[in-house]
mmCIF file of C-alpha atoms and ligand atoms in Angstrom:
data_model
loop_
_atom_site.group_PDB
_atom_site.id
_atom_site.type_symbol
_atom_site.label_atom_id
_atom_site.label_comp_id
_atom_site.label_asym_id
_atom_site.label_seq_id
_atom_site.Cartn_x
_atom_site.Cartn_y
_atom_site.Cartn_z
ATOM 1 C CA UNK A 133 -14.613 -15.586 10.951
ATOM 2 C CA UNK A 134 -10.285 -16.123 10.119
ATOM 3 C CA UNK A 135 -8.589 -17.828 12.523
ATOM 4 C CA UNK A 136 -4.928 -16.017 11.982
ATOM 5 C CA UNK A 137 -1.612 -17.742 13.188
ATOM 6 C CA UNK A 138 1.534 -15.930 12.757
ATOM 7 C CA UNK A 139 5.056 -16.754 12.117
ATOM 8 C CA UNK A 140 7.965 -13.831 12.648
ATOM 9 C CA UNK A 141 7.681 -12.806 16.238
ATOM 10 C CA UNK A 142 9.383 -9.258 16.166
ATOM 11 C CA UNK A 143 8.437 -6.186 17.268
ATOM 12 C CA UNK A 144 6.282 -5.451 14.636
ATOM 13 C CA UNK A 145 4.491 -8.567 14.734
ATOM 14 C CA UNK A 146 3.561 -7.576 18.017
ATOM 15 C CA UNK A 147 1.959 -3.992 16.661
ATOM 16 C CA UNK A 148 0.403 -5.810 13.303
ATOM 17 C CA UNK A 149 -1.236 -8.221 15.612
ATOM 18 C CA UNK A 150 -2.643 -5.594 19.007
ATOM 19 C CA UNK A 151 -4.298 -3.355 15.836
ATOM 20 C CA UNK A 152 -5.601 -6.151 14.058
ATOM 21 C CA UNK A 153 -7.231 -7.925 16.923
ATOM 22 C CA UNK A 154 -8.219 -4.762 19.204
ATOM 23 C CA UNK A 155 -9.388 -2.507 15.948
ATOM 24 C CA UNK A 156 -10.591 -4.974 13.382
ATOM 25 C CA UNK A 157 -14.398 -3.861 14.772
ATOM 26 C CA UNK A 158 -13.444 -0.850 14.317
ATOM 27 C CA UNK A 159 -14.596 -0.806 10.410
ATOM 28 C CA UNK A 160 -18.717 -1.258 9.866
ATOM 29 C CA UNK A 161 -19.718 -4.866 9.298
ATOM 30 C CA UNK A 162 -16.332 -6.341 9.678
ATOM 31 C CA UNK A 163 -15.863 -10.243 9.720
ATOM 32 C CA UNK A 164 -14.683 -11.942 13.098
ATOM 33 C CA UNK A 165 -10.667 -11.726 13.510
ATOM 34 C CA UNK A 166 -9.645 -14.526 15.921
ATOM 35 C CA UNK A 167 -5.537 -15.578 16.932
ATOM 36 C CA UNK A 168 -5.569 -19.125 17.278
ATOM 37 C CA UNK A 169 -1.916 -19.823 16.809
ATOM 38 C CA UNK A 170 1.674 -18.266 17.113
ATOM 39 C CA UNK A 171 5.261 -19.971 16.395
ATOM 40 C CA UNK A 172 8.515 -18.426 17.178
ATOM 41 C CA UNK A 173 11.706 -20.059 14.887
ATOM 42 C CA UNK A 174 13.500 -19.495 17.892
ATOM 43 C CA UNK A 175 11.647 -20.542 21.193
ATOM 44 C CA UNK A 176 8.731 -21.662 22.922
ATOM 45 C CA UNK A 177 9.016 -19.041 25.434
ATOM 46 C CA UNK A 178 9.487 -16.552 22.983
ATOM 47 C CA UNK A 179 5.910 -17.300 21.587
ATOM 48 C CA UNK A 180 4.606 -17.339 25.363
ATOM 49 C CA UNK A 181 5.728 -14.130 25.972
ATOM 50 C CA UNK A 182 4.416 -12.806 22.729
ATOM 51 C CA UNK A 183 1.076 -13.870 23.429
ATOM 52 C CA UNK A 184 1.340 -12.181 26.976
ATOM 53 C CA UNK A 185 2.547 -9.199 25.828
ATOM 54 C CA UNK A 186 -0.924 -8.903 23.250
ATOM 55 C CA UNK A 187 -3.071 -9.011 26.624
ATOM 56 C CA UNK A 188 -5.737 -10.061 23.465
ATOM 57 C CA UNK A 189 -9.668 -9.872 24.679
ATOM 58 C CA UNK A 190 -10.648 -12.654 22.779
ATOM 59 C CA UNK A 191 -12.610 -16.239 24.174
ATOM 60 C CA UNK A 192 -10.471 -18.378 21.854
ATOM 61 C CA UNK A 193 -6.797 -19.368 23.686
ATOM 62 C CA UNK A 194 -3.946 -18.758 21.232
ATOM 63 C CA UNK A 195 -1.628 -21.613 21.004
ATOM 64 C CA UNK A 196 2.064 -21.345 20.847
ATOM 65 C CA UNK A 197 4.730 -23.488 18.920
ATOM 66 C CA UNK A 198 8.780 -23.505 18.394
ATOM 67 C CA UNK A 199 8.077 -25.799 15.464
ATOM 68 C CA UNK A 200 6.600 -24.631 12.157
ATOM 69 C CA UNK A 201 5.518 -27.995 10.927
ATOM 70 C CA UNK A 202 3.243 -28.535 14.108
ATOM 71 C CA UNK A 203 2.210 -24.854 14.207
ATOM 72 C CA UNK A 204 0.991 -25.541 10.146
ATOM 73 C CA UNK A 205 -0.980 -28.113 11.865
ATOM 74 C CA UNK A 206 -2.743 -26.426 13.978
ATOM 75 C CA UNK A 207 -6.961 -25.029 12.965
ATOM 76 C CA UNK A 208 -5.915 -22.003 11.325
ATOM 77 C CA UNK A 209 -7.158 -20.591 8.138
ATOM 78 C CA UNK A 210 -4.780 -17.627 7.684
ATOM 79 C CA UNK A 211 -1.130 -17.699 8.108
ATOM 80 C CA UNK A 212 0.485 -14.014 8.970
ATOM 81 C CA UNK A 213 4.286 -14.069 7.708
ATOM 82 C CA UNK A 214 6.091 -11.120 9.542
ATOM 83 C CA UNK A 215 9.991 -12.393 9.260
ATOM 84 C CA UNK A 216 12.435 -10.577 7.330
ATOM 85 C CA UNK A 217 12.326 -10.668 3.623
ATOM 86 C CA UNK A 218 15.101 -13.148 3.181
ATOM 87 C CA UNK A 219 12.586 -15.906 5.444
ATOM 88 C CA UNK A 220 9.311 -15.293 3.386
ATOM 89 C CA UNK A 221 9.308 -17.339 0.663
ATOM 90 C CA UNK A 222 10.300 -20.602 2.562
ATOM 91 C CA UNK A 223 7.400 -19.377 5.533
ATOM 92 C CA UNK A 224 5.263 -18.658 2.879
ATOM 93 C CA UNK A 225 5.720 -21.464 0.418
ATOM 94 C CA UNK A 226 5.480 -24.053 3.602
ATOM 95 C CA UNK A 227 2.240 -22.442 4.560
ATOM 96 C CA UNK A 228 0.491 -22.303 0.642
ATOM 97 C CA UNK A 229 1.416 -26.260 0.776
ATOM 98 C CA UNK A 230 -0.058 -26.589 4.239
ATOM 99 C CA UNK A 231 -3.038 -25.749 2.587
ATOM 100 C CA UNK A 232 -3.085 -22.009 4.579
ATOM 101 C CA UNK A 233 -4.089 -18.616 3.068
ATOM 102 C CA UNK A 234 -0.852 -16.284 3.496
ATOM 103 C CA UNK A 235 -0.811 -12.662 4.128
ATOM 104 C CA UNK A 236 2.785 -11.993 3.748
ATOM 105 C CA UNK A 237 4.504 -9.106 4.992
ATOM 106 C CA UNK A 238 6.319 -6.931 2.271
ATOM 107 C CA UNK A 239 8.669 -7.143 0.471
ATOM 108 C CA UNK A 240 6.681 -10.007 -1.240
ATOM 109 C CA UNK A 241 9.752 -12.057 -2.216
ATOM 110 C CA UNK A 242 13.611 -11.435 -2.327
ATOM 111 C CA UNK A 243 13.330 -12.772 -5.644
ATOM 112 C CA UNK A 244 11.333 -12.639 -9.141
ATOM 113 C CA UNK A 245 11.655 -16.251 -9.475
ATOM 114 C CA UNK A 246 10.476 -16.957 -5.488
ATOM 115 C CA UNK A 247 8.210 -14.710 -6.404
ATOM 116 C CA UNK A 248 6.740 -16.188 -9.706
ATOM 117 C CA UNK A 249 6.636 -19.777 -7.189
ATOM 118 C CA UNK A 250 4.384 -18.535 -4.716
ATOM 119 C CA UNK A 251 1.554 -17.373 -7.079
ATOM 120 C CA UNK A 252 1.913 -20.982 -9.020
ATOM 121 C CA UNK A 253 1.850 -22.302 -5.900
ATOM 122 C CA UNK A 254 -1.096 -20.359 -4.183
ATOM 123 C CA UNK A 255 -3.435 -21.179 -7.217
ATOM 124 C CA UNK A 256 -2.333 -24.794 -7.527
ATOM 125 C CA UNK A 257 -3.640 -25.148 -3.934
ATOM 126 C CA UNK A 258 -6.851 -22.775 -4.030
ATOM 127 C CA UNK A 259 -5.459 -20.657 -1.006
ATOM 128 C CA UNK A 260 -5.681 -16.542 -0.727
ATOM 129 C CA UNK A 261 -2.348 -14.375 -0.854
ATOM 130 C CA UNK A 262 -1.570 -11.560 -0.561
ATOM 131 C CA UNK A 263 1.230 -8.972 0.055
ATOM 132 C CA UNK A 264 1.131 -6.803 3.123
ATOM 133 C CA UNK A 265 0.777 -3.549 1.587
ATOM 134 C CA UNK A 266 -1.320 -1.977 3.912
ATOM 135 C CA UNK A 267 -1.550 1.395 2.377
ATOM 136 C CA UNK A 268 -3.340 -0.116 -0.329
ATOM 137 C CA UNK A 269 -6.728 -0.776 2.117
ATOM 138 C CA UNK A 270 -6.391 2.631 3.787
ATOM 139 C CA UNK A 271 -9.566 4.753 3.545
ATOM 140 C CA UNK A 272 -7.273 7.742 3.116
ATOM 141 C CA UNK A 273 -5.615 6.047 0.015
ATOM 142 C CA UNK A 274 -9.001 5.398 -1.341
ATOM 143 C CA UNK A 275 -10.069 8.829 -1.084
ATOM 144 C CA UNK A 276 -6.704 10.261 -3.202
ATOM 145 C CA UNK A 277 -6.988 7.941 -5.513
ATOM 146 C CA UNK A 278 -10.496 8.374 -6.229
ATOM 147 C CA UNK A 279 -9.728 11.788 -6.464
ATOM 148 C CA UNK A 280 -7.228 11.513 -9.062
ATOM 149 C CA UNK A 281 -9.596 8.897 -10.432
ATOM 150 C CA UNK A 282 -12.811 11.839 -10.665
ATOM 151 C CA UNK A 283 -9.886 14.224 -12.803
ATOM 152 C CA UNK A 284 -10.074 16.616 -10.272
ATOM 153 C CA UNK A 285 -6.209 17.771 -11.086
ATOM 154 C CA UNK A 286 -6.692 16.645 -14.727
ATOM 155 C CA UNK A 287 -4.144 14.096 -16.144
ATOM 156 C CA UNK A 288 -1.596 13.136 -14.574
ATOM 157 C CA UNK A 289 1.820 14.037 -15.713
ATOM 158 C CA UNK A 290 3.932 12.787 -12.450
ATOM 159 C CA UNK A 291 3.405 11.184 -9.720
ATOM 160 C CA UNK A 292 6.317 11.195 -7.269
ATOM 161 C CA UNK A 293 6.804 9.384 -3.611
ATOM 162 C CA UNK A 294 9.653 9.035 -0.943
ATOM 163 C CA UNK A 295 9.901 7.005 2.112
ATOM 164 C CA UNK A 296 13.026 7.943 4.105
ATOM 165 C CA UNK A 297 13.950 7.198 7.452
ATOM 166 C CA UNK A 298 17.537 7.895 9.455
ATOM 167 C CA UNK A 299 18.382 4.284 10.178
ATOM 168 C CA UNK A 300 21.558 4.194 12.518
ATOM 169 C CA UNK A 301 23.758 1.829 10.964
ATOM 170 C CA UNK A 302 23.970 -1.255 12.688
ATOM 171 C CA UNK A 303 25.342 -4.234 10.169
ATOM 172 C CA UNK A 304 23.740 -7.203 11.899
ATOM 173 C CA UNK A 305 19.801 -5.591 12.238
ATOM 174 C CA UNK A 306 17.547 -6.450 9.159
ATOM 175 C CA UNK A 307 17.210 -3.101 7.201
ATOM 176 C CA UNK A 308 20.947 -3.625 6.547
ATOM 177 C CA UNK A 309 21.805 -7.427 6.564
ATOM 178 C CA UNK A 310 22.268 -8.616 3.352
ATOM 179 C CA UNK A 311 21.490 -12.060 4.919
ATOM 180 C CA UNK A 312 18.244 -10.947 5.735
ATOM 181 C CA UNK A 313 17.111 -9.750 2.658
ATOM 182 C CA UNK A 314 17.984 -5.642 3.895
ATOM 183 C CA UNK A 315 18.086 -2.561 1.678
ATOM 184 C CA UNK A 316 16.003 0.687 1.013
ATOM 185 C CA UNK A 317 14.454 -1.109 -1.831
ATOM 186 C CA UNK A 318 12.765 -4.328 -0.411
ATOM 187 C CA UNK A 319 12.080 -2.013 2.216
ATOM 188 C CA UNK A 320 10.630 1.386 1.613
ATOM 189 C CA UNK A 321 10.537 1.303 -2.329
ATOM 190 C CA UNK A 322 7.804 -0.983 -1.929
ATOM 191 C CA UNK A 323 5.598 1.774 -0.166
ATOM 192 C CA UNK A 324 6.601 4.466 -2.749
ATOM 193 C CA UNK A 325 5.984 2.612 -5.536
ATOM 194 C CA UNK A 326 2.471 1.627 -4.529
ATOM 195 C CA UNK A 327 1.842 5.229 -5.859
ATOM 196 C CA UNK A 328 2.996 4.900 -9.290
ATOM 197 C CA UNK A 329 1.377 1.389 -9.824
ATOM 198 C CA UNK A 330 -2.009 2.669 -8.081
ATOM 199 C CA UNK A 331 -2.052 5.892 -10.236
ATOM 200 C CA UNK A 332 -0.048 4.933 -13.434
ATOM 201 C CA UNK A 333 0.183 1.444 -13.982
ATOM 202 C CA UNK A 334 -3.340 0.729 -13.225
ATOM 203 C CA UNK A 335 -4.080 2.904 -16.288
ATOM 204 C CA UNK A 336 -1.077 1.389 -18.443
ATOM 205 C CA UNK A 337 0.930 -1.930 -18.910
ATOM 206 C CA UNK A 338 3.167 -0.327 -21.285
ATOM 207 C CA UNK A 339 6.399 1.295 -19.296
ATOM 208 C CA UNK A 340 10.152 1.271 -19.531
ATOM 209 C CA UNK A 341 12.104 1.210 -15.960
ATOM 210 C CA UNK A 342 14.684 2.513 -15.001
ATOM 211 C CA UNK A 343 16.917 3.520 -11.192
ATOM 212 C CA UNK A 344 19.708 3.988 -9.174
ATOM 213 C CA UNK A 345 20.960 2.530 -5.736
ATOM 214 C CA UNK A 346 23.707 3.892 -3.473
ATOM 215 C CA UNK A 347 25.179 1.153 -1.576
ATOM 216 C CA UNK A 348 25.213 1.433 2.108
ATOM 217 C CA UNK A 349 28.669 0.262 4.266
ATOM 218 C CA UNK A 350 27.697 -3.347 4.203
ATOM 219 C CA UNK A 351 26.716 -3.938 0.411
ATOM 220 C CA UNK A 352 22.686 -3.668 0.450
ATOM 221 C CA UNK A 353 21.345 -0.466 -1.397
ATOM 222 C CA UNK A 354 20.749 2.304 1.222
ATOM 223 C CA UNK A 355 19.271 4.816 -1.060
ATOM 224 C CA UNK A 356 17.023 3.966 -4.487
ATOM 225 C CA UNK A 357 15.493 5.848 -7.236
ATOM 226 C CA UNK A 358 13.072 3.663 -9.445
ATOM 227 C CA UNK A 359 11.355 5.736 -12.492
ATOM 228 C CA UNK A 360 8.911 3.880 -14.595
ATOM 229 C CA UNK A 361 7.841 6.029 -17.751
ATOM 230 C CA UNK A 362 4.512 5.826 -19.253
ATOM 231 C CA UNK A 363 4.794 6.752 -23.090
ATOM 232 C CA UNK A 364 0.969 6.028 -23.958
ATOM 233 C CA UNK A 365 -0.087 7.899 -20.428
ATOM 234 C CA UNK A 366 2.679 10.864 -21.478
ATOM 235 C CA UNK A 367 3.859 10.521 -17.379
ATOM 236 C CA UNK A 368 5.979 9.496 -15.000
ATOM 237 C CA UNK A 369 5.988 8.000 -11.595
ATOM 238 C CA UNK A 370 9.103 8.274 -9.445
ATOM 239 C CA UNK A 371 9.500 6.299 -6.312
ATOM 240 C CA UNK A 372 12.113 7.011 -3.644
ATOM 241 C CA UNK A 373 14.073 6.372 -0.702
ATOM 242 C CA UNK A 374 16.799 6.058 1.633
ATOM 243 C CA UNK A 375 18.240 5.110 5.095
ATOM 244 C CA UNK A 376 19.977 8.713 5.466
ATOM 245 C CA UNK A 377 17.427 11.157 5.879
ATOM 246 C CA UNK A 378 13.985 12.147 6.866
ATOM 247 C CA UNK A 379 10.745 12.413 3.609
ATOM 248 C CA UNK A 380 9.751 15.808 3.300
ATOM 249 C CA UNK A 381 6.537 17.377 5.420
ATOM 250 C CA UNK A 382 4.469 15.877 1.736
ATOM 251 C CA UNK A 383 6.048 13.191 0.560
ATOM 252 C CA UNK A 384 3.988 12.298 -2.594
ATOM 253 C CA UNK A 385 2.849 14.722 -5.132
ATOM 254 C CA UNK A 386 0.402 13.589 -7.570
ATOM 255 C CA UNK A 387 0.958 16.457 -10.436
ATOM 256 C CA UNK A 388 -1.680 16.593 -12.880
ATOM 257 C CA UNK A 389 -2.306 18.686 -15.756
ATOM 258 C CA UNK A 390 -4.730 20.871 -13.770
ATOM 259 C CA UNK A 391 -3.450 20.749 -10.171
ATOM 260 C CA UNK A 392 -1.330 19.078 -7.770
ATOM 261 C CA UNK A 393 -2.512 17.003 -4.398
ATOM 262 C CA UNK A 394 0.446 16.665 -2.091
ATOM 263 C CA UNK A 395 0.337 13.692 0.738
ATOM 264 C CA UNK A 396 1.970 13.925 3.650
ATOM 265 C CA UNK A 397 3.459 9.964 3.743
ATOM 266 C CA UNK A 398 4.139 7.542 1.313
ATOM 267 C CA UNK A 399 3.071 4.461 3.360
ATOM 268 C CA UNK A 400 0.325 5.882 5.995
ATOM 269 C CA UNK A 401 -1.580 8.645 4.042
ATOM 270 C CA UNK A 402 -3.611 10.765 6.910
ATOM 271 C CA UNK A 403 -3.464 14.367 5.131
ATOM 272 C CA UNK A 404 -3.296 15.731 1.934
ATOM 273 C CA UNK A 405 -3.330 19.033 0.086
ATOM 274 C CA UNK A 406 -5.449 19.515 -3.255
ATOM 275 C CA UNK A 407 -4.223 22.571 -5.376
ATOM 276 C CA UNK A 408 -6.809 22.962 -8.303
ATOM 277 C CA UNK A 409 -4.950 25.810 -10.717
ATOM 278 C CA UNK A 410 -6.928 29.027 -10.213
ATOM 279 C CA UNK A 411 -8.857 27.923 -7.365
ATOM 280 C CA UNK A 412 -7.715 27.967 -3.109
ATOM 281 C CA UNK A 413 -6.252 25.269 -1.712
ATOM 282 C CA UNK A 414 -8.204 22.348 -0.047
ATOM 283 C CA UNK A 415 -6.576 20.517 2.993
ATOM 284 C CA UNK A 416 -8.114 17.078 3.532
ATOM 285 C CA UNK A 417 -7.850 15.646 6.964
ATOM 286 C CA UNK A 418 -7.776 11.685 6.075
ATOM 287 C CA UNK A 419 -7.128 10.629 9.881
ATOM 288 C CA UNK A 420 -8.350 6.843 10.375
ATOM 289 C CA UNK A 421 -8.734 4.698 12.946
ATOM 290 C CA UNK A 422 -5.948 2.656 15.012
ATOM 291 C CA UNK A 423 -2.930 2.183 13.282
ATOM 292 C CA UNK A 424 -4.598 1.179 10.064
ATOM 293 C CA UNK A 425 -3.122 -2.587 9.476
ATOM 294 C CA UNK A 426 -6.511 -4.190 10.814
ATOM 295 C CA UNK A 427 -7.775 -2.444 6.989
ATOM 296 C CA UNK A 428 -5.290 -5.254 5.413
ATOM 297 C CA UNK A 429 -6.426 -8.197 7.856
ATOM 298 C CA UNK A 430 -10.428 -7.415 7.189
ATOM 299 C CA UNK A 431 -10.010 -7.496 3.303
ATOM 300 C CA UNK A 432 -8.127 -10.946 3.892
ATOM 301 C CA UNK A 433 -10.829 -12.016 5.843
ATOM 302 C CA UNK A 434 -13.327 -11.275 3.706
ATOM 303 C CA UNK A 435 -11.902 -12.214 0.380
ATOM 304 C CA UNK A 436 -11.618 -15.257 2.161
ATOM 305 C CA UNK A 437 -15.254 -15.672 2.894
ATOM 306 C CA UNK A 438 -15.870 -14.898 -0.617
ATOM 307 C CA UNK A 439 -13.452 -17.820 -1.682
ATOM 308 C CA UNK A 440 -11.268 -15.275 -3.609
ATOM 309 C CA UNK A 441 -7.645 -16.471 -3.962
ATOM 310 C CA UNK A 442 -6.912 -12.774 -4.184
ATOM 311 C CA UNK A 443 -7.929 -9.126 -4.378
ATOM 312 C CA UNK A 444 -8.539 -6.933 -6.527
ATOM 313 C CA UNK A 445 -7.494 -3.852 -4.199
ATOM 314 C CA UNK A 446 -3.940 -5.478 -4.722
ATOM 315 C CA UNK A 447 -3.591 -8.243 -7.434
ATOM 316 C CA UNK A 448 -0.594 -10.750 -7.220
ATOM 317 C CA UNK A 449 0.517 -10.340 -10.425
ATOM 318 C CA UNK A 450 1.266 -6.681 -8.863
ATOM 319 C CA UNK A 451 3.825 -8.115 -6.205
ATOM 320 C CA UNK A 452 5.244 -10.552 -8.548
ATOM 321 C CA UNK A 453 6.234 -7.427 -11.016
ATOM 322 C CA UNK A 454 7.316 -4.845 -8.489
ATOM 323 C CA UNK A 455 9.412 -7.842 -7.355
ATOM 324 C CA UNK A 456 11.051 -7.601 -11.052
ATOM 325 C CA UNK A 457 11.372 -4.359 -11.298
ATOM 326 C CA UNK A 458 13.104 -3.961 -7.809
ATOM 327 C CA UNK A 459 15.743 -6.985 -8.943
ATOM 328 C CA UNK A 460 16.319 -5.469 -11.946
ATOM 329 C CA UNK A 461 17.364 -2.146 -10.380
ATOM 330 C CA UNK A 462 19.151 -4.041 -7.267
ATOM 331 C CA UNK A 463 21.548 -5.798 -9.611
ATOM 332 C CA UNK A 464 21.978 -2.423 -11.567
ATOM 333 C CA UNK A 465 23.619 -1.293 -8.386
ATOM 334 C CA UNK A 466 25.947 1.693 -8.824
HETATM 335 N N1 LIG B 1502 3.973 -3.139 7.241
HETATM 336 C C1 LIG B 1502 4.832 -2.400 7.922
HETATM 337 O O1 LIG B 1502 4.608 -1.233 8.210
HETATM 338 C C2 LIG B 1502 6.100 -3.037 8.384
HETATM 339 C C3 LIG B 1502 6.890 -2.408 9.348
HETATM 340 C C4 LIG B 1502 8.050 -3.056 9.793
HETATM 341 C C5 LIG B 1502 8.405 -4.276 9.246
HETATM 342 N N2 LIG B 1502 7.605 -4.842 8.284
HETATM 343 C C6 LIG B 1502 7.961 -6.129 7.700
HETATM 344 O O2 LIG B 1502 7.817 -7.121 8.698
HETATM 345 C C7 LIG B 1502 8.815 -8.125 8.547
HETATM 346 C C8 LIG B 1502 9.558 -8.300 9.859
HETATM 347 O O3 LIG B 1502 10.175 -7.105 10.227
HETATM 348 P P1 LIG B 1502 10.781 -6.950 11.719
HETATM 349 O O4 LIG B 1502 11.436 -5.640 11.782
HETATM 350 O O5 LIG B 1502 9.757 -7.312 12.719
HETATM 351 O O6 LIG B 1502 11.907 -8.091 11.637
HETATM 352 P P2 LIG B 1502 12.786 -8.740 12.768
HETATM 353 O O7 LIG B 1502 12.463 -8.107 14.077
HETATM 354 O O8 LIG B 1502 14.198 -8.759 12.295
HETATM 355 O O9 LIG B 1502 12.291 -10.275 12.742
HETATM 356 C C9 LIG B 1502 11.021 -10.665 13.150
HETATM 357 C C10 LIG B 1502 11.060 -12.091 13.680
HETATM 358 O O10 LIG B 1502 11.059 -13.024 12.618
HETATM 359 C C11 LIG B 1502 11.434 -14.306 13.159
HETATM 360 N N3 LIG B 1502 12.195 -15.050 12.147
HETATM 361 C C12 LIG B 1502 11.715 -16.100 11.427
HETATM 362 N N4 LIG B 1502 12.626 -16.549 10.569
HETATM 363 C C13 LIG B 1502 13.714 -15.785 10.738
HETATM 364 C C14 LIG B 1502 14.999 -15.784 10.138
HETATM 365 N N5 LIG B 1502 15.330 -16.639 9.155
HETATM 366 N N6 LIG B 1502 15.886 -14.867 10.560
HETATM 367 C C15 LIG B 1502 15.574 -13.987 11.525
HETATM 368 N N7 LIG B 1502 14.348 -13.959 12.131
HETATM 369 C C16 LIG B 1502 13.439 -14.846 11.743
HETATM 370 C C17 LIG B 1502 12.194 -13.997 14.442
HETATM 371 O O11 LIG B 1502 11.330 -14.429 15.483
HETATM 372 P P3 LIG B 1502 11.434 -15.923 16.066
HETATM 373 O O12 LIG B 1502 12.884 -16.179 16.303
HETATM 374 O O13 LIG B 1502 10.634 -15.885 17.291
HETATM 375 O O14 LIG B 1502 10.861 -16.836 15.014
HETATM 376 C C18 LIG B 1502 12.281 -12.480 14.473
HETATM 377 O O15 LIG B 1502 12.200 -11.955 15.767
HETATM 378 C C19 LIG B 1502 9.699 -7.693 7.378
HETATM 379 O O16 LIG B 1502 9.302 -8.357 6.214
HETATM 380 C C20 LIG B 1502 9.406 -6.208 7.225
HETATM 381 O O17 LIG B 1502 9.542 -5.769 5.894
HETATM 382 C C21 LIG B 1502 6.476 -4.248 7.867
#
């Protein structure tokens, strides 16, 4: 069983938490999920409310705190982190010296050096962490990537992703406050990215980097290109995104050397196309349950059991380098 107590009370907080704890049975021999615990930064009746609003069907009461040193307190084994980016390394580090496993929403860290912290910090006190990347335990992810894995488009050549959404602009909400750690690249980048590093750099350490930003009205990067190139591999993977305008119907084509497979989004796979040269096209209906985040929350749990400080299906040392990369293009900045 995890007990799971969670810190960032937004509104997606509120969608993580109904999947997790409706759906987590959802997947075959799944370990217990069980809220124990909820702080809000902000207010005690802001946690109240939050719990309310979950209408959870669970025995276990969930117990709400405005302070984070008491909530840190509390029995729980797991701590869910689901403020904005700027907030997650103090949340998180608090939490790995607590003593708590952290699943921490992405982007991992603002910075490399927050970033390089956490891991120290995790290991020097035996607890789990992990980043958030949900598409990572999708069964629909699995399946591509096994697919590319079986060579059934050949070798790769490019892999390319986008994640765009038409944000309004409003300066004070997170996606564009600098003060809140905003910006296409902490927060879509992250998603198309997972496609080059679960493809391309899982094959190869050996890449050179390179990308673009467009600055948005108030400073933080509103559009992003990152291109890593893979000289031993003889490919690229391309990762995109941007506040002013919609992906396209298939978002991520894997191109390989004897086919393409086009997916329709960069962060929650559900359908894909597989175009074999010579041979008719294949459409794969990869539809899974809920909304797919309890995936995420039953790995925890179980590398947990285990007494893994981490998983394999998404290494820290993973985070920790994306985190470099996406500094080292944000202070590029064009
Ligand atoms: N996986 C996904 O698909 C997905 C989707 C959306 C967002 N996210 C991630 O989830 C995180 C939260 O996103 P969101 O849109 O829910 O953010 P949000 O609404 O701006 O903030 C969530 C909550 O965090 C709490 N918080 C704690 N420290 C804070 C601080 N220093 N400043 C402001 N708020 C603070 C606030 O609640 P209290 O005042 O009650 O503490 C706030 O309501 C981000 O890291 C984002 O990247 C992930």
């Amino acid at each position: 069983m995890a007990r799971w107590g969670i810190v960032g009370l937004g509104e997606f907080a509120q969608k993580w938490a109904k999947d997790v704890f409706e759906n987590y049975k959802l997947e075959q021999n799944a370990p217990e999920q069980v809220l124990v615990a909820v702080v809000s930064t902000s207010s005690l009746a802001k946690a109240d409310q939050f719990v309310r609003d979950l209408k959870l069907n669970q025995d276990t009461s969930v117990s709400t705190f405005d302070d984070y040193n008491q909530f840190l307190e509390a029995d729980i084994d797991v701590v869910y982190v689901a403020a904005p980016n700027s907030a997650h390394f103090s949340l998180a580090k608090s939490a790995i010296d607590a003593g708590k496993h952290v699943l921490l929403e992405k982007t991992f860290t603002t910075s490399h050096e927050e970033a390089v912290i956490l891991q120290k910090s995790a290991r020097k006190n035996n607890v789990f962490l992990l980043e958030a990347v949900w598409t990572r335990f999708l069964p629909s992810t699995k399946k591509i990537w096994d697919l590319v894995d079986q060579k059934t488009i050949g070798d790769i050549i490019q892999v390319s992703a986008d994640l765009s959404h038409l944000v309004p602009y409003e300066p004070q909400q997170r996606l564009f406050n600098p003060d809140l750690g905003g910006g296409v690249l902490f927060d879509s980048i992250i998603y198309s990215i997972t496609w080059t590093f679960g493809l391309l750099r899982s094959k190869s350490s050996n890449y050179t980097t390179t990308g673009l930003t467009v600055a948005s009205k108030s400073g933080v990067d509103g559009g992003a290109t990152v291109v890593l190139a893979f000289p031993d591999l003889g490919a690229f993977g391309i990762a995109t995104g941007s506040f002013y305008g919609e992906s396209p119907p298939y978002a991520v084509t894997i191109q390989g050397s004897k086919g393409t497979i086009y997916v329709d989004r960069a962060s929650r796979p559900s359908k894909a196309i597989v175009h074999v040269h010579g041979e008719s096209e294949r459409e794969l209906d990869l539809n899974f349950e809920g909304l797919g985040y309890f995936y995420e929350a039953n790995e925890v749990a179980r590398a947990i059991k285990r007494g893994d400080l981490e998983t394999e299906l998404y290494p820290v040392d993973q985070s920790v380098e994306i985190v470099k990369i996406l500094e080292e293009i944000r202070n590029k900045s064009v």
